[in-house]
Amino acid sequence: MGSITLMHYLVLGALLFCCGLLTMVVKRNAVGILIGVELVLNAANVNLVAFGRYRGAGIDGQAAALFVIVLAAAEAAVAIAIFMNFYRHLTTVDVDRGDLLRG
Amino acid sequence: MSSLELMLLAATVIPLGSFLLLALAGARLGKPLAGWVATAAIAASCVLSGLVVVRWQGMDAAARAAARSAPVPWTVLGDVPLEVGVNLDGLTVAVFFMVTFVSTWIHVFSIGYMAGHSDEIDGRSKFHRFFAFLSLFCFSMLGLVIADSLVLTFVFWELVGLCSYLLIGFYFHKPSASAAAIKAFVVNRVGDMGFILGLGMVFWFLGDLSLAGAARRFAEACGDPGSALRQAGPLGLDMATWLGLLLFCGAVGKSAQFPLHVWLPDAMEGPTPVSALIHAATMVAAGVYLVARIFVLLTPQALLVVAGAGCITLTLGALVAVVQTDIKKVLAYSTISQLGYMMLGMGVGAWIGALFHLLTHAFFKALMFLGSGQVIEGCHHEQDIRRMGGLWRRMPVTCATFLIGVLAIAGAGIPGTSVGLGGFFSKDEILAVAYSRVYGDGTHGARPHGSAAPAAGPWAMTETGHRSALTHAVPGVEHAQASAPLPALLFWVPVIVAYITPFYMMRCWWLTFMGRPRDDHVHAHARESALMVVPLVVLAAGTLVCGLVLFRPLVAEVAPAGLLAPTVDGHELHEVHHALMPIVGGAFVVGFAVAIALYARGLSLAAAIARRLRPLHRLLEHKFYFDELYGLVLVGGTHLLKGLCDLFDRIVVDGIVDALSASTVRLARFSGRDLDERVVDGAVNGVGRTTWELGGAAGSLQTGRIRLYILLAAGGVTAMVWLALAAGG
């Protein structure tokens, strides 16, 4: 077993991304989807930090990761506000029921 | 403008005012008042024209010439200036006075006449309309008399024709009246067509539409052998002759000359005062008046045609009048015959005699027509003289005045003296000139009897020396009188008719007023109306005195220069009159005697003769079959032409139109159904449908399921990455 390389982080990021994506696709609960989104964002964070560490970009990767975290927090706030309205209209947070814009 | 001209103008316009008043407010004025308004208007005109006559009589020749002012420019036709003015001369004054005087009394008569007639149509009185039309007629007729240009003459000419139409058809709910009105109008159109063509020739060849100017130019052109007027035209007559003949056509229509005489008898469908005023005294004489005014435009050939037309007309009219049984028809045919005498007079050069006859005829014929109106009115609209008889007891004044008219038209007088009634002088004057033209030496201007001594009595009023100063006549017109002797028929036919005239007039009078009543019902109810008697008496008085004393000198002073002497100089006329005495002097005695002998014992003797002469009687009864002939040839021809046009219309025109429409329908069906619906609509609908279906297909992807979107996005990104890797690898 060698040392931990960039590839490991990337695979971890990809797995994390796939988990998040899978969560988003299979969860009907809006909060579950939000959790999936967090996973996807954090997969991106892993990649950002890993690339920053291994490609010698200084703290750029970490700075971008911090931005994403902040963005994720803001996004979560907005998303939860949307869910509140969603619930108020449909008395549920099942996203499959929110198909009012279907073609 | 001189005061005389202003007076004539005012006298012309007053009836127009009355017409406007009656047309606008006539219904409000009501039954007797509307009539009195019109009567007052024409009476005012009459007084004015009477004053003009009095002043005119008091003026010498120089003053008369000075009283005439220059015409006023009206407009310019092309490069021909059109000027209008009052044609002030003795003839105008005389005819003007005659028209206003006769009109006035006919208006008075009309009020009485219309009072007894139902004049309601659809419950609304047409009384005021009658007088409105009469006023319009008076205006038009007076305008015609004073017009000094051919254009103005034509305008008023048409206006009197219109009034004639309106008044003949006054009882337009009667089919015969409306048919007669249309007939009169259409027949007159035929003549007026010629008139307007003649006007065109005057405009083209002479370039001056005033009477005086046209006469001057005509004389110049005829004096110049190279002028366009001397060119040969159709039928071997030169253009100058055609010009005169075309203008004469108008007179043929209006004055009911052969071959356009057929409308006048039918015009008797109008109210009797209208027959008296328009179709006996004034309008029909307008044709003669026109010929008098254009006399200097008539070449010898044209004058021969005028004389011929007059000769045929006077014969036809007199012969047909012999067998008529409708009192108004007798008078109508006698009018035609007398108009024929006037035309004959014009044609043979008896200019003065013809106009003199016009004026005297107006009086006595108006008198007789009003008399017949009185009879018809009194007998409850009975017009058949066979059912009358013995009316003198019931209508003494009408009987006496009618007799005066009969004596006047028959030319009664004491042979060898100057005592006589209208026709005695005027008709014999025409015959005298005809005699001189046929048997004289033929040189115009000559004085066959050599004497120029002033004659005594009423003949001595003429001042020959001043004539040319007062007229349009100029020395160049002599050609119009050039001088081959005329055919002897032009003298002998009128002489023979002069025997027939007293016969039919006496027959009419005798059957109406004398003998035993033949219809007790008619006789028992006959009565005279006081209002209608007054005009009869006045006109009878006028017939007795006015004609000779007043009119002949007035007319004579205007006569174109270069006429035959006997017509101008009273003394020589007198001698011709004497010379003719054995031939025509006793005509009225013979005619009267034959008529009285035939009808003294009622109708049986005449009926027996009629049976003997059955073909002739039928020919006359059917008025020489002119109506039938025209009906067959003209109306039938028109119908035939109509049929041909109809066929042409149906087959050719309709065929073309139908084919065109069918092909249009076919084209429309092709372009509408095939091209538009299938191609254009198909393209548009196809685009729409495709868009719709694409939208539907794209819309079906939008399931609204967020998880599916994510899956698709992820799948899409995966596919792209995979594709990129595959491409790059």
PDB file of N, CA and C in Angstrom, chain A residues 21 24-28 33 95-96 98-99 101-103, chain B residues 699-711 714:
ATOM      1  N   LEU A  21     -25.728  12.286  -5.540  1.00  0.00           N
ATOM      2  CA  LEU A  21     -26.616  12.234  -6.711  1.00  0.00           C
ATOM      3  C   LEU A  21     -27.704  11.192  -6.509  1.00  0.00           C
ATOM      4  N   MET A  24     -30.274  12.380  -4.191  1.00  0.00           N
ATOM      5  CA  MET A  24     -31.183  13.336  -4.841  1.00  0.00           C
ATOM      6  C   MET A  24     -32.199  12.621  -5.730  1.00  0.00           C
ATOM      7  N   VAL A  25     -31.717  11.553  -6.395  1.00  0.00           N
ATOM      8  CA  VAL A  25     -32.612  10.879  -7.341  1.00  0.00           C
ATOM      9  C   VAL A  25     -33.627  10.020  -6.614  1.00  0.00           C
ATOM     10  N   VAL A  26     -33.236   9.350  -5.576  1.00  0.00           N
ATOM     11  CA  VAL A  26     -34.154   8.398  -4.974  1.00  0.00           C
ATOM     12  C   VAL A  26     -35.004   9.010  -3.870  1.00  0.00           C
ATOM     13  N   LYS A  27     -34.514  10.041  -3.203  1.00  0.00           N
ATOM     14  CA  LYS A  27     -35.300  10.584  -2.102  1.00  0.00           C
ATOM     15  C   LYS A  27     -36.492  11.362  -2.623  1.00  0.00           C
ATOM     16  N   ARG A  28     -37.684  11.093  -2.015  1.00  0.00           N
ATOM     17  CA  ARG A  28     -38.834  11.906  -2.396  1.00  0.00           C
ATOM     18  C   ARG A  28     -39.025  13.016  -1.384  1.00  0.00           C
ATOM     19  N   ILE A  33     -33.365  15.399  -0.374  1.00  0.00           N
ATOM     20  CA  ILE A  33     -32.714  15.935  -1.569  1.00  0.00           C
ATOM     21  C   ILE A  33     -31.714  17.004  -1.171  1.00  0.00           C
ATOM     22  N   VAL A  95     -41.473  15.691  -3.095  1.00  0.00           N
ATOM     23  CA  VAL A  95     -41.250  16.488  -4.302  1.00  0.00           C
ATOM     24  C   VAL A  95     -41.989  15.917  -5.506  1.00  0.00           C
ATOM     25  N   ASP A  96     -42.344  14.631  -5.471  1.00  0.00           N
ATOM     26  CA  ASP A  96     -43.080  14.081  -6.612  1.00  0.00           C
ATOM     27  C   ASP A  96     -44.492  14.683  -6.729  1.00  0.00           C
ATOM     28  N   GLY A  98     -45.041  17.778  -6.291  1.00  0.00           N
ATOM     29  CA  GLY A  98     -44.909  19.154  -6.809  1.00  0.00           C
ATOM     30  C   GLY A  98     -44.637  19.162  -8.296  1.00  0.00           C
ATOM     31  N   ASP A  99     -45.599  18.646  -9.048  1.00  0.00           N
ATOM     32  CA  ASP A  99     -45.374  18.598 -10.499  1.00  0.00           C
ATOM     33  C   ASP A  99     -46.341  19.541 -11.246  1.00  0.00           C
ATOM     34  N   LEU A 101     -45.766  22.166 -12.839  1.00  0.00           N
ATOM     35  CA  LEU A 101     -45.230  22.718 -14.081  1.00  0.00           C
ATOM     36  C   LEU A 101     -44.972  21.640 -15.125  1.00  0.00           C
ATOM     37  N   ARG A 102     -45.596  20.467 -14.925  1.00  0.00           N
ATOM     38  CA  ARG A 102     -45.320  19.399 -15.904  1.00  0.00           C
ATOM     39  C   ARG A 102     -45.908  19.768 -17.267  1.00  0.00           C
ATOM     40  N   GLY A 103     -45.295  19.205 -18.278  1.00  0.00           N
ATOM     41  CA  GLY A 103     -45.750  19.543 -19.627  1.00  0.00           C
ATOM     42  C   GLY A 103     -46.934  18.711 -20.056  1.00  0.00           C
TER      43      GLY A 103
ATOM     44  N   GLY B 699     -42.991  19.016 -24.238  1.00  0.00           N
ATOM     45  CA  GLY B 699     -43.697  19.201 -22.970  1.00  0.00           C
ATOM     46  C   GLY B 699     -43.779  17.897 -22.196  1.00  0.00           C
ATOM     47  N   SER B 700     -43.871  16.785 -22.924  1.00  0.00           N
ATOM     48  CA  SER B 700     -44.006  15.522 -22.194  1.00  0.00           C
ATOM     49  C   SER B 700     -42.739  15.208 -21.406  1.00  0.00           C
ATOM     50  N   LEU B 701     -41.614  15.825 -21.785  1.00  0.00           N
ATOM     51  CA  LEU B 701     -40.400  15.649 -20.984  1.00  0.00           C
ATOM     52  C   LEU B 701     -40.516  16.363 -19.644  1.00  0.00           C
ATOM     53  N   GLN B 702     -41.275  17.452 -19.670  1.00  0.00           N
ATOM     54  CA  GLN B 702     -41.401  18.246 -18.451  1.00  0.00           C
ATOM     55  C   GLN B 702     -42.393  17.554 -17.533  1.00  0.00           C
ATOM     56  N   THR B 703     -41.957  16.521 -16.848  1.00  0.00           N
ATOM     57  CA  THR B 703     -42.883  15.768 -16.021  1.00  0.00           C
ATOM     58  C   THR B 703     -43.172  16.463 -14.719  1.00  0.00           C
ATOM     59  N   GLY B 704     -42.355  17.447 -14.390  1.00  0.00           N
ATOM     60  CA  GLY B 704     -42.516  18.108 -13.102  1.00  0.00           C
ATOM     61  C   GLY B 704     -41.862  17.308 -11.976  1.00  0.00           C
ATOM     62  N   ARG B 705     -41.289  16.186 -12.300  1.00  0.00           N
ATOM     63  CA  ARG B 705     -40.652  15.377 -11.240  1.00  0.00           C
ATOM     64  C   ARG B 705     -39.186  15.786 -11.159  1.00  0.00           C
ATOM     65  N   ILE B 706     -38.850  16.406 -10.078  1.00  0.00           N
ATOM     66  CA  ILE B 706     -37.526  16.989  -9.933  1.00  0.00           C
ATOM     67  C   ILE B 706     -36.442  15.919  -9.930  1.00  0.00           C
ATOM     68  N   ARG B 707     -36.829  14.761  -9.423  1.00  0.00           N
ATOM     69  CA  ARG B 707     -35.843  13.693  -9.349  1.00  0.00           C
ATOM     70  C   ARG B 707     -35.493  13.198 -10.737  1.00  0.00           C
ATOM     71  N   LEU B 708     -36.476  13.172 -11.604  1.00  0.00           N
ATOM     72  CA  LEU B 708     -36.198  12.757 -12.976  1.00  0.00           C
ATOM     73  C   LEU B 708     -35.282  13.750 -13.663  1.00  0.00           C
ATOM     74  N   TYR B 709     -35.513  15.048 -13.369  1.00  0.00           N
ATOM     75  CA  TYR B 709     -34.655  16.053 -13.979  1.00  0.00           C
ATOM     76  C   TYR B 709     -33.206  15.827 -13.567  1.00  0.00           C
ATOM     77  N   ILE B 710     -33.079  15.591 -12.294  1.00  0.00           N
ATOM     78  CA  ILE B 710     -31.710  15.406 -11.789  1.00  0.00           C
ATOM     79  C   ILE B 710     -31.065  14.217 -12.461  1.00  0.00           C
ATOM     80  N   LEU B 711     -31.876  13.150 -12.555  1.00  0.00           N
ATOM     81  CA  LEU B 711     -31.356  11.944 -13.178  1.00  0.00           C
ATOM     82  C   LEU B 711     -30.931  12.228 -14.611  1.00  0.00           C
ATOM     83  N   ALA B 714     -27.890  14.381 -14.766  1.00  0.00           N
ATOM     84  CA  ALA B 714     -26.696  13.582 -14.471  1.00  0.00           C
ATOM     85  C   ALA B 714     -26.367  12.673 -15.621  1.00  0.00           C
TER      86      ALA B 714
END
